[in-house]
Coordinates of C-alpha atoms and ligand atoms in Angstrom, one line a residue:
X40 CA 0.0 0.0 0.0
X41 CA 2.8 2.0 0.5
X42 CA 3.0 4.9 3.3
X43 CA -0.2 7.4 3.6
X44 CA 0.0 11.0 5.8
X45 CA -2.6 13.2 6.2
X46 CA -2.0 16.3 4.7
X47 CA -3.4 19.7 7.0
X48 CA -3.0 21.8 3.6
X49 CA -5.1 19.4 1.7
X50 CA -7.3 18.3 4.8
X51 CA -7.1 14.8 3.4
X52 CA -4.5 11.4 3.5
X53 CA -2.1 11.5 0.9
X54 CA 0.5 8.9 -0.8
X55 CA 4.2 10.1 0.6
X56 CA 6.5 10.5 -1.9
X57 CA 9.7 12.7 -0.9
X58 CA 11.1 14.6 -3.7
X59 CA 14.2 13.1 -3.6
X60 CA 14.5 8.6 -4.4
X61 CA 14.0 7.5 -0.5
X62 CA 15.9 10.7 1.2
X63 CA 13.5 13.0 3.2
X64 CA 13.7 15.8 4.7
X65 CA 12.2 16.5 7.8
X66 CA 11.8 19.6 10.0
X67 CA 10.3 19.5 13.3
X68 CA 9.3 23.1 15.3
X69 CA 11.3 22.5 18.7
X70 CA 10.7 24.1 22.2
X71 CA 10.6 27.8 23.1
X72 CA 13.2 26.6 26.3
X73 CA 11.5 29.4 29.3
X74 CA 10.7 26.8 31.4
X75 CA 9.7 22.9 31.7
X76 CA 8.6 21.2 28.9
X77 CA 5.1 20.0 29.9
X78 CA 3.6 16.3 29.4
X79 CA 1.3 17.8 26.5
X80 CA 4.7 19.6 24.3
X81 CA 5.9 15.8 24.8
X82 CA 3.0 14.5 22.4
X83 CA 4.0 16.8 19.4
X84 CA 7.8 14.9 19.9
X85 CA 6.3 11.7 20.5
X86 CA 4.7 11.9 16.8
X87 CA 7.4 13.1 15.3
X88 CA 9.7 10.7 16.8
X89 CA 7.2 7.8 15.8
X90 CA 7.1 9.6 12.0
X91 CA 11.0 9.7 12.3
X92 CA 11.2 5.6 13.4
X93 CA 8.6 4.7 10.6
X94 CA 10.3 6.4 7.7
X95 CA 13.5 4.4 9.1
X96 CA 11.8 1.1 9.7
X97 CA 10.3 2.1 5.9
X98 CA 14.1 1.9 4.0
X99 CA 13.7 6.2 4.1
X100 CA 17.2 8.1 4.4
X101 CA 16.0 10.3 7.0
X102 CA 17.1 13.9 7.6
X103 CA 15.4 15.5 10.6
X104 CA 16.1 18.8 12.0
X105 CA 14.7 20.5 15.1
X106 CA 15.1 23.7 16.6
X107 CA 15.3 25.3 19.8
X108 CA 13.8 28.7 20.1
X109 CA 15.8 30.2 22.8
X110 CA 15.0 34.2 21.4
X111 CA 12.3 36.1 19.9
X112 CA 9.2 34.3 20.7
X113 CA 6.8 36.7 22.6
X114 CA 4.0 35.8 24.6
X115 CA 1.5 36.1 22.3
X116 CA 2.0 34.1 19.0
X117 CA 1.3 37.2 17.2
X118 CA 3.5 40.4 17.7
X119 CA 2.3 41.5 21.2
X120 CA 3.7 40.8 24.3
X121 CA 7.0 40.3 25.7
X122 CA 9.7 37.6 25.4
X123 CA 8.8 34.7 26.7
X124 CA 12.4 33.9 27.2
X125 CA 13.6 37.6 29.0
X126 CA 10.1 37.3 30.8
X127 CA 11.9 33.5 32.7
X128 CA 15.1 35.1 32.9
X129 CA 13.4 38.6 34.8
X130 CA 11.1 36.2 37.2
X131 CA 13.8 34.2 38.2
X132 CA 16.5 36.4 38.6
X133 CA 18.9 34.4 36.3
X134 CA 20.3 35.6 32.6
X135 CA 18.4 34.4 29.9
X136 CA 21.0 32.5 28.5
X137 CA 21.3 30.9 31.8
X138 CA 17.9 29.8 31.2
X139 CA 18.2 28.9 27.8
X140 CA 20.6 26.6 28.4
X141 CA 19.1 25.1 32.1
X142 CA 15.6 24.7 30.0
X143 CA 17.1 23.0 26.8
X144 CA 19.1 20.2 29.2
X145 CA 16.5 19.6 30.6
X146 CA 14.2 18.9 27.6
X147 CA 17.4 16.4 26.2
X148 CA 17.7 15.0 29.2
X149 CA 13.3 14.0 29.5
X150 CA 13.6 13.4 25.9
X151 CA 16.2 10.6 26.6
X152 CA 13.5 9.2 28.9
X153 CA 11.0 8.7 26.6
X154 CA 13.2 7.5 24.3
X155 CA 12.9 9.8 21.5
X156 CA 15.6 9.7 18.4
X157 CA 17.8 12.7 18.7
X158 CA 17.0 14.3 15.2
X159 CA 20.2 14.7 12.7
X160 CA 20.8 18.4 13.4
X161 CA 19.5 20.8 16.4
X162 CA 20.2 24.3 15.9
X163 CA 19.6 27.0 18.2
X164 CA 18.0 30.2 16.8
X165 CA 20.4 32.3 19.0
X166 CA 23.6 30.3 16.4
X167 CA 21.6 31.0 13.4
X168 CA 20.9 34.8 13.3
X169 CA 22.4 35.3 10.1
X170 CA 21.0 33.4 8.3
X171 CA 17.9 35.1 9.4
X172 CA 18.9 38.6 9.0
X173 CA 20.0 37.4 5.0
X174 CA 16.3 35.9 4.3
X175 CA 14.6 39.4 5.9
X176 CA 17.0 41.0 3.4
X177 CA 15.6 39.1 0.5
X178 CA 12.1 39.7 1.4
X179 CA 13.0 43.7 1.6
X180 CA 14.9 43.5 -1.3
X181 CA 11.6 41.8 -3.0
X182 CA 9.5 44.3 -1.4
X183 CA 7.1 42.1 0.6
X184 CA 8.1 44.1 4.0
X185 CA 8.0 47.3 5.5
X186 CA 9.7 49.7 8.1
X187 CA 8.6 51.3 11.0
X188 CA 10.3 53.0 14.6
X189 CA 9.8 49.6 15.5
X190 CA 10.3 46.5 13.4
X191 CA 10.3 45.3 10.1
X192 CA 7.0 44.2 8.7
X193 CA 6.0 41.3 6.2
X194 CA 3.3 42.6 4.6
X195 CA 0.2 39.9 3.9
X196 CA -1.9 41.5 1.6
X197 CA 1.4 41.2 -1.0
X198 CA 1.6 37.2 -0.4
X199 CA -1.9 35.8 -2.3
X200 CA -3.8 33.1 -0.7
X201 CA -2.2 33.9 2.7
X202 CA -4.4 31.5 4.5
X203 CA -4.4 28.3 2.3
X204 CA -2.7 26.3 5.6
X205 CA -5.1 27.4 7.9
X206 CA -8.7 27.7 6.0
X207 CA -9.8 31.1 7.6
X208 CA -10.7 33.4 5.9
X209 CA -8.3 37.0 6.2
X210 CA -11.7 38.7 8.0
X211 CA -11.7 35.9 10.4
X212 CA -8.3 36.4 10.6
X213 CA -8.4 40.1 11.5
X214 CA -10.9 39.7 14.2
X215 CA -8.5 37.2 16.0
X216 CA -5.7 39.2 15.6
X217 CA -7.6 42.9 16.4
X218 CA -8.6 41.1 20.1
X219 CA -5.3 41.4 20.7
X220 CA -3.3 44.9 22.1
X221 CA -1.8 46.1 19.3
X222 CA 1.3 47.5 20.1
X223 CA 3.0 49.4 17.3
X224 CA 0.7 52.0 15.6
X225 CA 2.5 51.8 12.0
X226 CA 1.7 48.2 11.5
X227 CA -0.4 48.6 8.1
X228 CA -2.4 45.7 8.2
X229 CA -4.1 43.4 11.4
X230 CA -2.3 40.1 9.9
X231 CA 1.5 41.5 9.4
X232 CA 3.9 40.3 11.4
X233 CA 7.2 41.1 12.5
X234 CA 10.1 39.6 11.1
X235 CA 12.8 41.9 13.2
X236 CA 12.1 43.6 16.2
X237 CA 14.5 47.0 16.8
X238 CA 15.8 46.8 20.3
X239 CA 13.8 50.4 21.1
X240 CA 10.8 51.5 23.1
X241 CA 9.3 47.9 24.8
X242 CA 12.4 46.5 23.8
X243 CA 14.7 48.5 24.6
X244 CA 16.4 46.8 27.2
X245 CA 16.5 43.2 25.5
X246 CA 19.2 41.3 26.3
X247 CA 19.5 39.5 23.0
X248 CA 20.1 41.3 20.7
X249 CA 22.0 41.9 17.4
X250 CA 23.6 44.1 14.8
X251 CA 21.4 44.0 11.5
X252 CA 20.6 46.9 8.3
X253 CA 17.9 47.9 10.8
X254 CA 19.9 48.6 13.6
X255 CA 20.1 46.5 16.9
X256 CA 17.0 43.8 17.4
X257 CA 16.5 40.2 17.3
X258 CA 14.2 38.2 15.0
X259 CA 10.9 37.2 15.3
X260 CA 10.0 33.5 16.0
X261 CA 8.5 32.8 12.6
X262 CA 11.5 33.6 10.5
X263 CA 13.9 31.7 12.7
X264 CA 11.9 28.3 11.3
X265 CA 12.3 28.8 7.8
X266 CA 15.6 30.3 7.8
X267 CA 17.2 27.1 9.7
X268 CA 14.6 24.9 7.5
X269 CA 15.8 26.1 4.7
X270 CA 19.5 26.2 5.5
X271 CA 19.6 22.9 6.1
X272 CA 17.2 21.3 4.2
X273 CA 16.8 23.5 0.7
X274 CA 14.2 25.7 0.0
X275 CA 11.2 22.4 -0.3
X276 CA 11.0 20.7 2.6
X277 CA 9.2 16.9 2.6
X278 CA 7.7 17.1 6.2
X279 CA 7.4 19.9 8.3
X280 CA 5.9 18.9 11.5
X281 CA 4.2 21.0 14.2
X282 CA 1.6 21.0 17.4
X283 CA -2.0 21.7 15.6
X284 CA -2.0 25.2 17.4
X285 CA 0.3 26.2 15.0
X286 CA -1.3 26.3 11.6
X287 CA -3.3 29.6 11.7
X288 CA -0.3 31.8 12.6
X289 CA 3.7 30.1 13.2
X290 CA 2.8 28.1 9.7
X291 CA 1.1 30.3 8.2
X292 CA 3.6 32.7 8.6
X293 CA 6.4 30.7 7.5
X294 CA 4.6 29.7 4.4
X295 CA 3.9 33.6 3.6
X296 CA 7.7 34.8 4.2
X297 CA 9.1 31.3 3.2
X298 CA 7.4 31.2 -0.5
X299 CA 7.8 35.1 -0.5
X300 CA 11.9 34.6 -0.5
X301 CA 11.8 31.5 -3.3
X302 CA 9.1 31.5 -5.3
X303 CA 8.9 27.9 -4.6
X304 CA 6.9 25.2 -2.5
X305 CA 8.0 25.6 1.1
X306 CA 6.7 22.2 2.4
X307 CA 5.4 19.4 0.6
X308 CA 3.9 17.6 3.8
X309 CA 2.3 19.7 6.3
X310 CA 1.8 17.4 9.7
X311 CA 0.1 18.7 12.8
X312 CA -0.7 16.3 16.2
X313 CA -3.5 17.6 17.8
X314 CA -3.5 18.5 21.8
X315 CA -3.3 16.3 25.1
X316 CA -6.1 17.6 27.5
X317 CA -5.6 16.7 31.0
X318 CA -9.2 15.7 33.1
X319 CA -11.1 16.4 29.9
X320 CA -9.9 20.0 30.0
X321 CA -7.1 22.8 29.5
X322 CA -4.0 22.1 31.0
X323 CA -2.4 25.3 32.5
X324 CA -0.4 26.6 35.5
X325 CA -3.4 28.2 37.0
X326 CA -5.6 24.9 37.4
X327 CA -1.9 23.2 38.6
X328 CA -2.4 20.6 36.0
X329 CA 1.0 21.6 34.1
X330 CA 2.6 18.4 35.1
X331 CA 6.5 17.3 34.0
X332 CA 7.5 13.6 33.3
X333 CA 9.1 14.5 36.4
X334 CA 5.8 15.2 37.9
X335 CA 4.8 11.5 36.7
X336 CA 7.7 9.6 37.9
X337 CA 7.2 11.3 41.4
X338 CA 4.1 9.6 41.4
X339 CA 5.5 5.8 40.1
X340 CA 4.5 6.5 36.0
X341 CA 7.6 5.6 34.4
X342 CA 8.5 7.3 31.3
X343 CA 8.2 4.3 28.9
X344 CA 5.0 3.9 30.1
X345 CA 3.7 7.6 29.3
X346 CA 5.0 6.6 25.8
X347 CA 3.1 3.5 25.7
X348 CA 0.1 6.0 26.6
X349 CA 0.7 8.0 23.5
X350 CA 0.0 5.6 21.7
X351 CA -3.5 4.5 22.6
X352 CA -4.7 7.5 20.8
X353 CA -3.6 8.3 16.8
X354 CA -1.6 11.5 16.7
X355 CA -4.7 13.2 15.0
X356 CA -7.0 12.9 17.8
X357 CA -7.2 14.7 21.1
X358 CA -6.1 12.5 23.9
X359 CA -7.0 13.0 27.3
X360 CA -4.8 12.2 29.9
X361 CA -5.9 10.7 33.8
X362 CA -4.1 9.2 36.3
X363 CA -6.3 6.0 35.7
X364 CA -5.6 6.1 32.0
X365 CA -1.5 6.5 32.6
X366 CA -1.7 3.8 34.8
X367 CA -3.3 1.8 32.6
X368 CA -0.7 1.8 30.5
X369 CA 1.6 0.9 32.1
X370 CA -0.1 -2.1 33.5
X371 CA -0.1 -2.9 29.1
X372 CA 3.3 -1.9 29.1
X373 CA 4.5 -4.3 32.1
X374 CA 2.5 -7.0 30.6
X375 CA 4.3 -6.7 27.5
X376 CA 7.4 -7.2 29.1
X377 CA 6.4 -10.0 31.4
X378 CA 5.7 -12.1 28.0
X379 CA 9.1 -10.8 26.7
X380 CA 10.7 -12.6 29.8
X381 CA 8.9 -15.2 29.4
X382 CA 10.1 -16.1 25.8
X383 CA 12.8 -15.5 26.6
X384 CA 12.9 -18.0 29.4
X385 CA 11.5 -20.3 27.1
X386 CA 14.6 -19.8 24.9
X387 CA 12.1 -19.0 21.9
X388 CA 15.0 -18.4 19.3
X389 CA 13.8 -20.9 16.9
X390 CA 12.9 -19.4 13.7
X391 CA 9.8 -16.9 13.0
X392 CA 7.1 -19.3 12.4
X393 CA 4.6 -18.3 9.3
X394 CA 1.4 -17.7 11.0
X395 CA 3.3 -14.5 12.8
X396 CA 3.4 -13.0 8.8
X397 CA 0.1 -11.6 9.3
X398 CA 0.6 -9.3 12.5
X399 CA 3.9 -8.2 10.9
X400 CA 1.0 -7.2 8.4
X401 CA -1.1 -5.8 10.3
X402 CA 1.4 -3.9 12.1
X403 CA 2.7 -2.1 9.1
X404 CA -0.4 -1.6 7.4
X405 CA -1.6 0.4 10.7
X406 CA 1.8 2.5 10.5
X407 CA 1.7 2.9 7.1
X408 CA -1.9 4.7 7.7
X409 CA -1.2 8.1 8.9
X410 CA 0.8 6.6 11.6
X411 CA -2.1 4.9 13.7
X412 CA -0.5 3.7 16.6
X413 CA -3.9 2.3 18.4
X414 CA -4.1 -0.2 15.4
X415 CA -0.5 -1.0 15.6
X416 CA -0.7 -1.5 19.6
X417 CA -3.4 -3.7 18.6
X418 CA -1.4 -5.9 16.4
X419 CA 1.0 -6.6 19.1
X420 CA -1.6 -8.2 21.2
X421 CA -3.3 -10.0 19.1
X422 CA 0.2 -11.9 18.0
X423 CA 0.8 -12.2 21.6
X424 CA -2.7 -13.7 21.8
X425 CA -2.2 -16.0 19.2
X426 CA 1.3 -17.1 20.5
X427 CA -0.1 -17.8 24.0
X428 CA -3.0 -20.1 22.2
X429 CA -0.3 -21.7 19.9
X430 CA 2.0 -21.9 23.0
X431 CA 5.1 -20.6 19.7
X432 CA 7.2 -18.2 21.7
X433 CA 9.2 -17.9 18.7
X434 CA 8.3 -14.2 18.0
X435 CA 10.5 -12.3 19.9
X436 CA 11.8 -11.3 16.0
X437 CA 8.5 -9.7 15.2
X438 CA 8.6 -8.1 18.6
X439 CA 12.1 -7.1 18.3
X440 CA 11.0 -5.3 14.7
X441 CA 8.0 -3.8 16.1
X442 CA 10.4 -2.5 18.9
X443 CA 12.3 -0.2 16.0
X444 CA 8.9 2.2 16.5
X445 CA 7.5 1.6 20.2
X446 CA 10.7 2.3 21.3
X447 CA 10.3 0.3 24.8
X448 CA 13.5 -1.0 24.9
X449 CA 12.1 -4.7 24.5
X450 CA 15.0 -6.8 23.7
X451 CA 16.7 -5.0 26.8
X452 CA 13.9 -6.8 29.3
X453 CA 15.6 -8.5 32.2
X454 CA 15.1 -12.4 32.8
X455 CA 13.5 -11.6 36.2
X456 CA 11.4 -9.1 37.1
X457 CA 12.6 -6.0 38.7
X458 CA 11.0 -5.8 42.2
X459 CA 9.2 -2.6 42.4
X460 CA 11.3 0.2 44.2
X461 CA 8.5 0.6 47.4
X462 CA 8.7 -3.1 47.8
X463 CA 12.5 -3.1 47.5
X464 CA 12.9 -0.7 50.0
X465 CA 10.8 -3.2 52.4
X466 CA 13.1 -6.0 51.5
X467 CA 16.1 -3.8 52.2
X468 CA 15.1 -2.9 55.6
X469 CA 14.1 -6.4 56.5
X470 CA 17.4 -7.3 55.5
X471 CA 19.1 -4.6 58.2
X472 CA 16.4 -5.6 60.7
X473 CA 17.8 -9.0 60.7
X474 CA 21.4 -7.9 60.4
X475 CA 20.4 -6.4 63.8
X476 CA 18.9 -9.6 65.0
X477 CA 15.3 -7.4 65.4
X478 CA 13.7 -10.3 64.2
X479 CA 10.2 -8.9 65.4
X480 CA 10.7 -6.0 63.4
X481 CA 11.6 -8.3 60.5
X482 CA 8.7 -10.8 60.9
X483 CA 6.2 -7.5 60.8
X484 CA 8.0 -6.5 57.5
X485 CA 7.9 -10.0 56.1
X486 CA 4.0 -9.7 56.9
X487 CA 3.9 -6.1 55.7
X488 CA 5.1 -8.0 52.2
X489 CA 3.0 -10.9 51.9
X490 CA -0.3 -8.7 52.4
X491 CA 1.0 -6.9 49.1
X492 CA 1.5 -10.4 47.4
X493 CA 5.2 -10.7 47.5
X494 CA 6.3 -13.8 49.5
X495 CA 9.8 -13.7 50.6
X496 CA 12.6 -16.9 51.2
X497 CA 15.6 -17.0 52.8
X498 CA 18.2 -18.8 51.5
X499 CA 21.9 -19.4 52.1
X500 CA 23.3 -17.0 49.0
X501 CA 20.3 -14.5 49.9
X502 CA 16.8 -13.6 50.3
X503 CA 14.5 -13.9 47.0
X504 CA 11.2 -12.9 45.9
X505 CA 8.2 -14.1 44.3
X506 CA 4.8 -13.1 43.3
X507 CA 1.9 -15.1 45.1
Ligands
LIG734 P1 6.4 25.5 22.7 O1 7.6 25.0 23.4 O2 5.4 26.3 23.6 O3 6.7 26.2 21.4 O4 5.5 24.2 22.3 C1 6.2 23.0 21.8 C2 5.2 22.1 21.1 O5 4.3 21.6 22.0 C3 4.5 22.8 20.0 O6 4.5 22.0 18.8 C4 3.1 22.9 20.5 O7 2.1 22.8 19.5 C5 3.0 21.6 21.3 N1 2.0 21.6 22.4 C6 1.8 22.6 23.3 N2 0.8 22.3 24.2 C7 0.3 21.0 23.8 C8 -0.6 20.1 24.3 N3 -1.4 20.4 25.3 N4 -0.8 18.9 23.6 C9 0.0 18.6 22.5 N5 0.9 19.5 22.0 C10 1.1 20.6 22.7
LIG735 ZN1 8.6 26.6 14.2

């Protein structure tokens, strides 16, 4: 069938074919790094990261590049507002490279958790100004912008069919934008948007900022994405890959400046996951709902399992997230592995037996559809199913395939199951209790054990563990 993506600038599933043989070129809007990536910015990396695998897993040559915004993204998508990143940097008394740098570690480092490819290239905005500075150039020099006291304008009424990503219509458009304070009093139309700020007036005292033909200022966040997309990856990109909150304005935008500057198709593939809700509703700091994957580890989610929660829902669809659900999942997830160890412990290494064909099938058909994840998850367990009822362990292969996309670490699953850490630390103090010859206190830990199903014996070379 060959691999189908849904489109967001035709509204409808298309056949991929990259421009180029099997190469394709990929480019995935990063974090804005002002704080802690949330558990909901984690689902637009956990699609592209699954995109990314299957294009691998496909025989693709793969090119992905991601950026980190660390300047020029205000607190409003559109032009009003204040840095997001000087705005960190103010509250919590540190420099905003400082924060840059703390905010982006930290995104690697939960990224690493949830075991999501590193893309080919990441490039900070910040390292890339001048590139930036040369594609405003061209667009001045082609007279699609504008100057005033304090930016540099792309004009939208000069770019036709400004809307094509998002569908609205330029009224529509307006209205959303006039809501909003506007904040420089020479912008000629609602929908322009910056494309340089000048470090004057409510940016005076920005701490990034650089030399350019219009004075000191930093870019705006819209240009920095097509001026790394197009250094590295040409002028047409195959994928371009984004949250779904960013078609009316970031995508729009970089379409409008983007095809401005070339003449030519930006992106061939327009990709957009929609949003994680959290209880049904918004997630934000106010209602304390912002969690971290730190947040869930605190409370005994591992972050393999919140990936294995991703993928109970297609990328297109909301997905709500509970505690109940999370768990859930990782119930699925630990019962994946338990039959992992236990092929294994059957020494299943005999070879792939035929009747396994059809959930390899199955499996890649599911993929190959606009990346459906719940179908693929289903695949899985019906092969385990069917390997159960045929009592053929010998598809730790298939599993070992599949593993190239789920990314659960699979063929790395211990022989005997870990003891969970609360229980552990039972174990561990029984140990010291009876080190101490408190064999009451041991006894009542022993107890404490058994009531939570894990029966404990002593031997001569240690004390092991079962389930009841
Ligand atoms: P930001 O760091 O704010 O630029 O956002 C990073 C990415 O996370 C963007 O692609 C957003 O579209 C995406 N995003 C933000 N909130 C959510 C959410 N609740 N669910 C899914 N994606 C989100
Ligand atoms: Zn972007």
């Amino acid at each position: 069938m060959g691999l189908r993506l849904y489109n967001t600038l035709a509204r409808k599933k298309e056949e991929f074919v990259p421009l180029e043989d099997k190469n394709v070129r990929i480019y995935t809007c990063g974090p804005t790094v002002y704080g802690f990536a949330h558990i909901g910015n984690f689902r637009a990396y956990v699609f592209s990261d699954v995109l990314r695998r299957t294009l691998i897993y496909l025989d693709y040559n793969v090119t992905q590049i991601m950026n980190v915004t660390d300047v020029g993204h205000l607190t409003s998508d559109e032009d009003v507002g204040e840095d997001k990143m000087e705005l960190t940097a103010r509250k919590e008394g540190r420099s905003v490279w400082n924060i840059a740098r703390f905010y982006e570690d930290f995104f690697f480092t939960d990224a690493q958790k949830l075991n999501l490819q590193r893309p080919d290239i990441i490039c900070r905005a910040t390292e890339h100004v001048d590139a930036m500075i040369e594609l405003v150039k061209k667009l001045v020099e082609k007279g699609f912008t504008y100057e005033t006291a304090q930016a540099i304008y792309f004009h939208v009424p000069l770019f036709p069919n400004y809307t094509k990503l998002s569908r609205q219509s330029l009224d529509e458009k307006i209205v959303a934008v006039r809501e909003e304070v506007q904040e420089d009093p020479e912008k000629k139309h609602p929908a322009d948007f910056a494309l340089w700020f000048k470090a004057i007036r409510r940016f005076e005292n920005h701490a990034m900022q650089w030399d350019s033909p219009w004075g000191m200022g930093f870019p705006g966040w819209h240009i920095e994405c097509s001026a790394m997309s197009m250094k590295y990856l040409g002028e047409t990109l195959d994928i371009h890959t984004g949250g779904i909150d960013h078609v009316p304005v970031h995508h729009t935008n970089e379409i409008a400046q983007s095809e401005a500057a070339t003449g030519k198709r930006f992106v061939r593939y327009w990709l957009h996951n929609n949003f994680l809700r959290v209880e049904g509703g918004k997630m934000s700091k106010s209602l304390g709902n912002l969690y971290t994957l730190g947040d869930l580890e605190a409370r005994g989610i591992k972050p393999l399992s919140y990936r294995y929660f991703f993928f109970t829902a297609a990328y297109r669809t909301t997905l709500n997230f509970t505690w109940e659900a999370v768990g859930a999942a990782q119930s699925s997830l630990n019962s994946l592995y338990k039959f992992v160890r236990q092929a294994k412990r059957e020494g299943a290494l005999g070879p792939e037996p035929d009747w396994a064909r059809e959930y390899r099938d199955q499996f890649n058909k599911a993929l190959e559809d606009d990346l459906n994840t719940p179908r693929a998850l289903a695949a899985v367990w019906d092969l385990i199913r069917e390997a159960n009822r045929r009592q053929d362990y010998n598809v730790l292969s298939v599993l070992y395939d599949f593993d190239k996309i789920l990314g659960f670490d699979l063929e790395q699953t211990p022989l005997e199951e870990e003891l969970p850490e609360e229980y552990a630390a039972l174990v561990a103090e029984r140990q010291k209790a009876r080190e101490a010859k408190d064999w009451a206190r041991a006894d009542e830990l022993r107890k404490e054990l058994e009531d939570a199903g894990i029966l404990l014996e002593d031997r001569p070379e240690g004390t092991i563990w079962r389930r009841e």
